[in-house]
Coordinates of C-alpha atoms in Angstrom, one line a residue:
Chain A
A21 CA 0.0 0.0 0.0
Q22 CA 1.1 3.5 -0.7
T23 CA 1.9 5.9 2.1
V24 CA 2.5 9.6 2.2
T25 CA 4.4 11.3 5.0
Q26 CA 4.5 15.0 5.9
S27 CA 7.0 15.4 8.7
Q28 CA 6.3 19.1 9.5
P29 CA 3.0 19.5 11.4
E30 CA 3.3 23.2 11.4
M31 CA 5.4 25.9 9.6
S32 CA 5.6 29.6 9.8
V33 CA 6.8 32.1 7.2
Q34 CA 7.0 35.9 7.0
E35 CA 4.9 37.6 4.4
A36 CA 6.9 38.0 1.1
E37 CA 9.4 35.3 2.2
T38 CA 9.8 31.8 0.8
V39 CA 8.8 28.5 2.5
T40 CA 9.2 24.9 1.6
L41 CA 6.9 22.1 2.8
S42 CA 8.2 18.6 2.8
C43 CA 6.6 15.4 1.6
T44 CA 7.9 11.9 1.1
Y45 CA 6.0 8.9 -0.2
D46 CA 6.4 5.2 -0.5
T47 CA 5.3 3.2 -3.5
S48 CA 6.4 0.3 -5.6
E49 CA 4.6 1.7 -8.6
S50 CA 6.4 3.4 -11.5
D51 CA 3.3 5.2 -12.8
Y52 CA 1.7 7.7 -10.4
Y53 CA 0.7 11.3 -9.8
L54 CA 1.4 13.6 -6.9
F55 CA -0.6 16.6 -5.8
W56 CA -0.5 19.4 -3.2
Y57 CA -3.9 20.5 -1.9
K58 CA -4.6 23.5 0.2
Q59 CA -7.4 23.6 2.8
P60 CA -8.1 27.0 4.3
P61 CA -10.2 27.5 7.4
S62 CA -13.3 27.3 5.2
R63 CA -12.4 23.6 4.7
Q64 CA -12.7 23.8 0.9
M65 CA -10.0 21.7 -0.6
I66 CA -8.2 23.4 -3.5
L67 CA -5.7 21.9 -5.8
V68 CA -2.4 23.9 -5.7
I69 CA -0.2 21.9 -8.1
R70 CA 0.2 18.4 -9.6
Q71 CA 3.2 16.4 -10.9
E72 CA 3.1 13.4 -13.2
A73 CA 5.8 10.9 -12.1
Y74 CA 6.9 10.3 -15.7
K75 CA 7.8 14.0 -16.1
Q76 CA 11.3 14.9 -15.1
Q77 CA 10.5 18.6 -15.2
N78 CA 9.3 20.1 -11.9
A79 CA 5.8 21.6 -12.0
T80 CA 5.3 25.3 -11.5
E81 CA 2.1 27.3 -10.9
N82 CA 2.8 31.0 -10.4
R83 CA 4.3 31.3 -6.9
F84 CA 4.1 27.6 -6.3
S85 CA 6.7 25.1 -7.5
V86 CA 7.7 21.6 -6.5
N87 CA 11.0 19.8 -6.2
F88 CA 10.2 16.3 -7.3
Q89 CA 13.0 13.7 -6.6
K90 CA 11.7 10.4 -7.9
A91 CA 14.6 8.3 -6.7
A92 CA 14.3 9.7 -3.2
K93 CA 10.5 9.6 -3.3
S94 CA 10.4 13.2 -2.2
F95 CA 7.9 15.9 -3.4
S96 CA 8.3 19.2 -1.7
L97 CA 6.3 22.4 -2.3
K98 CA 8.0 25.8 -2.4
I99 CA 5.8 28.9 -2.0
S100 CA 7.5 32.1 -3.0
D101 CA 6.5 35.6 -2.0
S102 CA 4.2 34.2 0.6
Q103 CA 0.9 36.0 1.1
L104 CA -1.5 36.1 4.0
G105 CA -4.0 34.2 1.9
D106 CA -1.6 31.3 1.7
A107 CA -2.2 30.5 5.4
A108 CA -3.9 27.1 5.4
M109 CA -3.4 23.4 5.9
Y110 CA -1.5 21.9 3.0
F111 CA -1.9 18.2 2.1
C112 CA 0.4 16.2 -0.1
A113 CA -1.5 13.4 -2.0
Y114 CA -0.6 10.4 -4.1
R115 CA -2.6 8.9 -6.8
S116 CA -1.8 5.6 -8.5
G117 CA -1.5 5.4 -12.3
E118 CA -4.0 2.6 -12.2
Y119 CA -7.7 3.1 -13.0
G120 CA -9.6 5.3 -10.6
N121 CA -9.4 8.4 -8.6
K122 CA -8.3 7.3 -5.1
L123 CA -6.1 9.8 -3.4
V124 CA -3.8 8.9 -0.5
F125 CA -3.2 11.9 1.7
G126 CA -0.4 12.9 4.1
A127 CA -1.2 14.2 7.6
G128 CA -1.0 17.8 6.5
T129 CA 1.2 20.8 7.4
I130 CA -0.4 23.9 8.9
L131 CA 1.2 27.0 7.3
R132 CA 1.0 30.3 9.2
V133 CA 1.9 33.5 7.5
K134 CA 3.1 36.4 9.6
S135 CA 2.6 40.0 8.6
Chain B
K71 CA -20.4 26.3 -13.7
A72 CA -21.7 25.5 -10.3
G73 CA -19.2 23.7 -8.0
V74 CA -19.6 20.4 -6.1
T75 CA -22.4 20.7 -3.6
Q76 CA -23.0 18.7 -0.5
T77 CA -26.1 18.5 1.6
P78 CA -26.6 18.9 4.5
R79 CA -23.6 21.0 5.6
Y80 CA -24.0 20.1 9.2
L81 CA -25.7 17.2 10.9
I82 CA -26.1 16.0 14.4
K83 CA -27.1 12.4 15.0
T84 CA -27.3 10.0 17.9
R85 CA -25.2 6.8 18.3
G86 CA -27.0 3.9 16.7
Q87 CA -28.9 6.0 14.1
Q88 CA -28.2 6.0 10.4
V89 CA -27.4 8.9 8.2
T90 CA -27.4 9.7 4.5
L91 CA -25.2 12.4 2.9
S92 CA -25.7 13.7 -0.6
C93 CA -23.2 15.0 -3.2
S94 CA -24.0 16.7 -6.5
P95 CA -21.0 16.8 -8.8
I96 CA -20.1 19.5 -11.2
S97 CA -22.3 19.2 -14.3
G98 CA -20.8 16.7 -16.8
H99 CA -18.6 15.0 -14.2
R100 CA -19.2 11.2 -13.8
S101 CA -16.8 10.3 -11.1
V102 CA -17.6 11.0 -7.5
S103 CA -15.3 10.1 -4.6
W104 CA -15.9 10.3 -0.9
Y105 CA -13.4 11.0 1.9
Q106 CA -13.6 11.1 5.7
Q107 CA -11.5 13.7 7.5
T108 CA -10.9 13.4 11.3
P109 CA -8.3 15.0 13.5
G110 CA -6.9 11.6 14.5
Q111 CA -6.9 9.7 11.2
G112 CA -6.6 12.6 8.7
L113 CA -8.1 12.2 5.3
Q114 CA -9.1 8.7 4.3
F115 CA -10.7 7.5 1.1
L116 CA -14.0 5.9 1.4
F117 CA -15.1 4.9 -2.1
E118 CA -15.4 6.1 -5.6
Y119 CA -18.4 5.8 -8.0
F120 CA -18.2 6.1 -11.8
S121 CA -21.2 5.7 -14.0
E122 CA -23.3 4.3 -11.2
T123 CA -20.7 1.6 -10.4
Q124 CA -18.3 1.5 -7.4
R125 CA -14.9 1.6 -8.9
N126 CA -12.7 1.8 -5.8
K127 CA -13.2 1.2 -2.1
G128 CA -11.3 2.1 1.0
N129 CA -10.8 0.2 4.2
F130 CA -14.0 1.1 6.0
P131 CA -16.5 -1.3 7.6
G132 CA -19.6 -2.4 5.8
R133 CA -21.6 0.2 7.7
F134 CA -20.4 2.7 5.2
S135 CA -22.0 2.4 1.8
G136 CA -22.7 4.5 -1.2
R137 CA -24.5 4.7 -4.5
Q138 CA -24.6 6.8 -7.5
F139 CA -27.6 7.8 -9.6
S140 CA -27.9 8.1 -13.4
N141 CA -27.5 11.9 -13.1
S142 CA -24.1 11.3 -11.3
R143 CA -25.4 12.5 -8.0
S144 CA -24.1 10.3 -5.2
E145 CA -25.2 9.5 -1.7
M146 CA -23.3 7.8 1.1
N147 CA -25.0 6.1 4.0
V148 CA -23.6 5.2 7.4
S149 CA -25.7 2.8 9.5
T150 CA -25.5 2.2 13.2
L151 CA -23.5 5.3 13.9
E152 CA -20.7 5.3 16.3
L153 CA -19.0 8.2 18.1
G154 CA -15.9 7.7 16.0
D155 CA -17.9 8.4 12.9
S156 CA -17.9 12.1 13.8
A157 CA -16.0 13.7 11.0
L158 CA -16.0 16.0 8.0
Y159 CA -17.1 14.1 5.0
L160 CA -15.8 15.4 1.7
C161 CA -17.0 14.6 -1.8
A162 CA -15.0 15.2 -4.9
S163 CA -15.9 14.9 -8.6
S164 CA -13.8 14.5 -11.7
P165 CA -14.4 15.2 -15.4
P166 CA -15.3 12.4 -17.7
G167 CA -12.7 10.3 -19.3
L168 CA -10.1 7.9 -18.0
A169 CA -7.1 10.2 -17.7
V170 CA -5.8 10.1 -14.2
T171 CA -4.3 13.5 -14.3
Y172 CA -7.7 15.1 -14.2
E173 CA -8.2 17.3 -11.1
Q174 CA -10.6 16.3 -8.4
Y175 CA -12.9 19.2 -7.4
F176 CA -14.0 19.0 -3.8
G177 CA -17.2 20.1 -2.2
P178 CA -17.4 22.1 1.0
G179 CA -18.1 19.0 3.1
T180 CA -20.7 17.7 5.5
R181 CA -19.8 18.0 9.2
L182 CA -21.3 15.0 11.0
T183 CA -21.4 15.0 14.8
V184 CA -22.5 11.8 16.5
T185 CA -23.6 12.2 20.2

């Protein structure tokens, strides 16, 4: 079974600074997809960024980028120019390349942004 | 386009009762997945329905069941409620097609409290 580990229960960052959230996963599959989701206090889950395992290039979405190290099974999220609106719980998630939409989530990292 | 809607948003039930939660996916989406979120266990996959058929199932007891209707709306049912079933239940829908890179769009959740 696949597992996802987020070792940082909580992180803080100063507004306009950069922060990196860590995520490692365990799988024996070669075809899979990785995601970072954001859950603000409203509890609405929002997709931040996704990475296909077969792509070597790290995904980037505006201020959000990932460092995908397939051999190390590591998938960290970098948030640049942090904004107050980035404060939320961030979840790393794994999805098998097999048929279906099941997501395996990590425990989450609470991100606090200081003004 | 309207987002994923879940009803009711809040629910209080007594131990031993049963409950039915509803999820209406985004128009045109045929896949609906359900997740349970608790402080202790985090986010856990319950099951996924695609074209009225259960496609994936998580490790939950048989008290948890679901179904999907021809219009893609889905319901999940929990029978003989236990205190530990208190959680936020999230529903997510995905666009048609088999591509696993498709994003899952989450609803706002139903907060179930069992007393």
